[in-house]
């Protein structure tokens, strides 16, 4: 497998375009159990689960959550803050996927929790989710573009732009509909600033959508235009509204200025004609009409020139840049309007003067007319100079425009030459690429042959590996059997060690108890002998004193002597018995001293020791379990049918009473000793707390299990233990009860003892109590 992958990498073959059938790869033997079967869309693991890479995982979440929702309606109803909150939540959930998204795989079951978190957001309240599908029975037939636009309108999405193919493939339409939703949810085409941000998520989801487009899709070359059309539709509309009307507006302003200039020129001409007519009618002198005619001709020439110049200015203003065109017509029209206003004012004043004044002196009239005409001529000459200056400016601007136009033509020609050279280079590159493609085809044929040979070698290697795998399985099975045998032997050894330890502890405990009892009895016997000896001595002394006091009273003396002799004989007999018992007890003490006795007591404060012993005495006096144990002994004694069990019960009753009395006597003796000596040196070792013996518990358990459960039943739940079920046995051979593994584990959680014989399941020293 590794050799084949290396060949794919050497020849740059994409594995995602190769469909691998799971049954073909020998059902993935255990040798390659860690390998995965890669399909074009998903990855199938060894256990048959669907694994998605990060891009497919992000697309899967996008399809299930984002697609099918009218986001414009959701924003209108819930507000832009809720939409931004959801965007942050969506980015935060998808962000862990983009840490190492090219190398990781996610199980498909992981997405359920993501869907629950996202779909319960506030923005989805009262929002209907549409189903993304196209009603077509024949999936091979193309989908019309008009039908696609109808579906977009039904889902509240922007339609497709015009000038595109009239139909598309079914898979292509489904993918493009998801692209429209992605453009609506991610309206801005931003650059990624950090790992896993919204821009990266948009790019990865878009690329995952584009990878699903079929190779024969008709809109492959229009994807960039479609994304720009569907992304930020409101901003693009605003830009077109704000930028496009600028040129027509300027053209309209220029036209209005030209029309106003022409109108004022026409008005000036009309006013001058009216003035000439009135002057002809009102003139009475001979020279005045000739002068007026000459001035009228000159004014006509100037007006014609001004009109021609204004027309030239209006025509040339279209080619001049915007600031110059606005200044030229305004200045010309202002000058002409001033001239016309002045001329009209002068004409009206002249009319009034001609109507009111009567020409008394012709010379004065002629002077006035000549002065007026001279003033008018000066004004007209000034206007002509201004117009000439404007014409010069316009000519200079025209020359600059011609220079810029020529420069642009040269730049365009240079660009065309560069483009032609680049086109020739591209043609050469395409020719070289075609030749390379031909070479690649030939090399691919050889590669196919090599792949066939490699496949045959792989089959042979797989056969060898299969045989080696079988041998390895056999060896592993044998090793497992040996491990099981070793475990069983270890368990048996552990149980034997536990039983041995328990037996040793039991023997040590019994010997210590016996040693304590015998020692206590010896000490009591010694005390009694000492008391008897002291009494004998005291009586002898009293006898001597009485004889000394009453030597004359001989009548009572024989009686007193008889009584004293009788007492002395009794005391001597008792003393003799005690003296006979002393060597026997001394020998017994010597034997017990040779045996292992109790552990030596550590040094302790007498007061604390006294308080502890008093508390222990109060505990045993208040303990109700002592009486309960006596009741258990008597109950077993009365309810049993076995003579052996009855004998055990009688013996247990005596031993239990003796242990209780010995325990109390030892505590009382130690209390008295400490109170007298204020020291714990001579105190007796405290025996174990009175409890029932293991022999009695075993007999009680046997009697108890007779009526409750059978031989093959669990001693806790009383149900039958099946052959396939795991079972446990009590470590005590005498008890030997069987339990379900789960039942005894639950029982051990509360108390690590057998519920019947109280045998511990493990050594307390190996597993101490954690406190």
XYZ file of C-alpha atoms in Angstrom, residues 94-369:
276
model
C -16.519 25.824 13.282
C -13.242 27.396 14.457
C -11.791 24.184 16.064
C -12.209 22.431 12.725
C -9.779 24.830 11.021
C -6.770 24.330 13.302
C -5.351 21.452 11.258
C -8.259 20.912 8.874
C -6.190 19.406 6.055
C -4.971 16.431 8.114
C -7.841 15.631 10.512
C -11.040 13.578 10.211
C -14.253 13.937 12.208
C -16.887 11.253 12.776
C -20.288 12.040 11.320
C -21.971 11.409 14.681
C -20.062 14.368 16.221
C -22.204 16.883 14.319
C -25.419 16.089 16.221
C -24.396 18.226 19.199
C -23.412 21.095 16.881
C -26.844 20.951 15.206
C -28.605 21.106 18.588
C -26.597 24.148 19.693
C -27.027 26.080 16.421
C -30.669 25.250 15.626
C -31.839 26.302 19.106
C -30.569 29.862 18.600
C -33.000 32.756 18.907
C -32.687 33.739 15.236
C -34.485 30.544 14.113
C -37.632 31.329 16.117
C -40.719 31.525 13.847
C -38.518 30.787 10.803
C -39.557 28.197 8.224
C -36.824 26.006 6.760
C -37.278 25.173 3.063
C -36.267 21.877 1.483
C -33.592 22.238 -1.204
C -34.710 20.083 -4.110
C -35.821 20.284 -7.731
C -38.950 18.441 -8.891
C -37.502 16.467 -11.780
C -38.158 12.843 -12.572
C -35.318 12.567 -15.071
C -32.115 13.683 -13.358
C -30.201 13.468 -16.624
C -32.301 16.234 -18.210
C -31.007 19.826 -17.833
C -32.625 22.362 -15.490
C -33.771 25.598 -17.196
C -32.321 28.845 -15.913
C -35.811 30.319 -15.590
C -36.837 27.463 -13.296
C -33.693 28.070 -11.224
C -34.644 31.766 -10.903
C -38.178 30.770 -9.832
C -36.722 28.563 -7.114
C -34.479 31.426 -5.956
C -37.472 33.775 -5.732
C -39.448 31.144 -3.812
C -36.635 30.817 -1.286
C -36.151 34.601 -1.024
C -32.792 34.544 -2.858
C -31.449 36.830 -5.608
C -31.920 35.385 -9.124
C -29.199 34.554 -11.620
C -27.943 37.372 -13.884
C -28.698 37.444 -17.600
C -26.462 36.601 -20.578
C -25.848 33.062 -19.289
C -26.673 29.609 -20.681
C -30.380 28.780 -20.751
C -29.976 25.435 -18.949
C -27.702 23.669 -16.491
C -27.178 20.192 -15.076
C -29.252 18.916 -12.150
C -26.258 18.457 -9.819
C -24.920 21.816 -10.953
C -28.228 23.525 -10.079
C -28.319 21.992 -6.585
C -24.756 23.111 -5.901
C -25.325 26.635 -7.285
C -28.405 27.025 -5.088
C -26.204 26.318 -2.057
C -23.682 28.845 -3.415
C -26.460 31.482 -3.501
C -27.224 30.746 0.155
C -23.540 30.992 1.027
C -23.281 34.379 -0.733
C -26.350 35.596 1.163
C -25.005 34.393 4.539
C -21.402 35.543 3.794
C -22.133 38.768 1.818
C -18.600 40.172 1.884
C -15.576 38.755 0.110
C -12.910 39.381 2.746
C -9.375 38.144 3.249
C -8.549 35.783 6.074
C -6.678 37.496 8.942
C -6.361 34.549 11.345
C -6.852 30.802 11.411
C -10.505 29.753 11.357
C -12.147 33.189 10.942
C -15.261 33.891 8.876
C -13.315 34.588 5.678
C -11.502 31.227 5.889
C -14.776 29.427 6.641
C -16.390 31.056 3.607
C -13.500 30.071 1.355
C -13.350 26.468 2.567
C -17.139 25.988 2.272
C -17.129 27.547 -1.221
C -14.266 25.286 -2.349
C -16.089 22.244 -0.974
C -19.164 23.273 -2.995
C -17.126 23.824 -6.154
C -15.514 20.390 -5.779
C -19.015 18.896 -6.015
C -19.678 20.510 -9.392
C -19.513 17.972 -12.223
C -16.695 18.318 -14.712
C -19.108 18.907 -17.577
C -20.798 21.846 -15.767
C -21.791 24.702 -18.069
C -21.119 27.549 -15.623
C -17.530 26.742 -14.665
C -16.236 29.867 -16.415
C -18.898 32.123 -14.849
C -18.389 31.275 -11.170
C -16.442 34.435 -10.329
C -19.080 36.678 -11.968
C -21.891 34.771 -10.244
C -20.275 35.146 -6.827
C -19.729 38.891 -7.320
C -23.347 39.198 -8.528
C -24.804 37.295 -5.570
C -22.451 38.846 -2.978
C -23.376 42.318 -1.681
C -26.207 43.043 -4.144
C -27.354 46.177 -2.275
C -23.928 47.807 -2.272
C -23.406 47.173 -5.984
C -26.806 48.723 -6.724
C -25.923 51.767 -4.670
C -22.601 52.112 -6.453
C -24.271 52.002 -9.882
C -26.805 54.612 -8.774
C -24.127 56.877 -7.318
C -21.560 56.610 -10.159
C -23.440 56.214 -13.454
C -25.625 59.403 -13.503
C -22.596 61.727 -13.270
C -21.850 61.983 -17.003
C -25.434 62.595 -18.227
C -25.869 65.229 -15.523
C -22.840 67.129 -16.704
C -23.972 66.896 -20.299
C -27.370 68.303 -19.327
C -25.756 71.203 -17.441
C -23.602 72.049 -20.477
C -26.621 71.954 -22.800
C -28.639 74.256 -20.561
C -25.749 76.741 -20.415
C -25.419 76.739 -24.222
C -29.154 77.204 -24.675
C -29.210 80.174 -22.292
C -26.250 81.745 -24.114
C -28.040 81.399 -27.463
C -31.252 82.845 -26.070
C -29.469 85.920 -24.726
C -27.684 86.427 -28.038
C -31.044 86.316 -29.818
C -32.465 88.816 -27.355
C -29.510 91.149 -27.923
C -30.014 91.015 -31.698
C -33.740 91.709 -31.379
C -33.118 94.663 -29.074
C -30.533 96.130 -31.432
C -32.936 95.847 -34.402
C -35.694 97.531 -32.424
C -33.281 100.279 -31.465
C -32.252 100.858 -35.086
C -35.877 101.131 -36.207
C -36.707 103.627 -33.512
C -33.598 105.696 -34.258
C -34.514 105.842 -37.962
C -38.003 107.055 -37.170
C -36.954 109.653 -34.604
C -33.843 110.982 -36.392
C -34.375 114.361 -38.157
C -30.869 115.338 -38.970
C -29.058 114.277 -42.146
C -25.765 113.116 -40.679
C -27.354 111.346 -37.801
C -28.967 108.561 -39.896
C -25.693 107.901 -41.741
C -23.787 107.628 -38.492
C -26.471 105.403 -37.083
C -26.297 103.145 -40.157
C -22.519 102.829 -39.842
C -22.764 102.055 -36.159
C -25.576 99.543 -36.848
C -23.427 97.787 -39.449
C -20.515 97.643 -37.063
C -22.751 96.378 -34.277
C -24.118 93.711 -36.615
C -20.614 92.574 -37.441
C -19.668 92.453 -33.810
C -22.842 90.590 -32.888
C -22.298 88.127 -35.707
C -18.737 87.601 -34.595
C -19.825 87.235 -30.986
C -22.538 84.751 -31.984
C -20.061 82.784 -34.069
C -17.536 82.851 -31.255
C -20.184 81.760 -28.767
C -21.141 78.885 -31.045
C -17.495 77.912 -31.367
C -17.144 78.092 -27.602
C -20.234 75.946 -27.090
C -19.034 73.419 -29.672
C -15.514 73.262 -28.313
C -16.672 73.123 -24.707
C -17.816 69.555 -25.263
C -14.217 68.443 -25.931
C -12.659 70.518 -23.144
C -12.362 69.045 -19.562
C -15.115 69.797 -17.075
C -13.741 72.838 -15.209
C -12.797 74.717 -18.443
C -16.166 73.994 -20.101
C -18.056 75.361 -17.159
C -16.009 78.581 -17.070
C -16.020 79.359 -20.833
C -19.745 79.572 -21.594
C -20.559 81.300 -18.371
C -18.071 84.108 -19.042
C -19.222 84.618 -22.629
C -22.885 84.620 -21.732
C -22.287 86.982 -18.835
C -20.427 89.408 -21.088
C -23.098 89.230 -23.776
C -25.906 89.560 -21.224
C -24.196 92.666 -19.809
C -23.819 94.128 -23.253
C -27.438 93.402 -24.112
C -28.641 94.878 -20.836
C -26.565 97.996 -21.382
C -27.687 98.329 -24.962
C -31.318 97.910 -23.955
C -30.947 100.505 -21.224
C -29.318 102.973 -23.595
C -31.962 102.365 -26.229
C -34.786 103.021 -23.821
C -33.079 106.155 -22.571
C -32.624 107.350 -26.131
C -36.267 106.698 -26.925
C -37.345 108.699 -23.963
C -35.034 111.546 -24.884
C -36.185 111.506 -28.490
C -39.805 111.647 -27.427
C -39.410 114.436 -24.881
C -36.689 116.691 -26.304
C -37.210 118.692 -29.443
C -34.011 119.181 -31.493
C -33.249 122.885 -31.190
C -29.665 122.651 -32.179
C -28.563 120.025 -34.707
C -24.927 120.319 -33.736
C -25.661 119.435 -30.105
C -27.660 116.439 -31.234
C -24.911 115.265 -33.511
C -22.329 115.623 -30.726
C -24.459 113.588 -28.376
C -25.011 110.879 -30.942
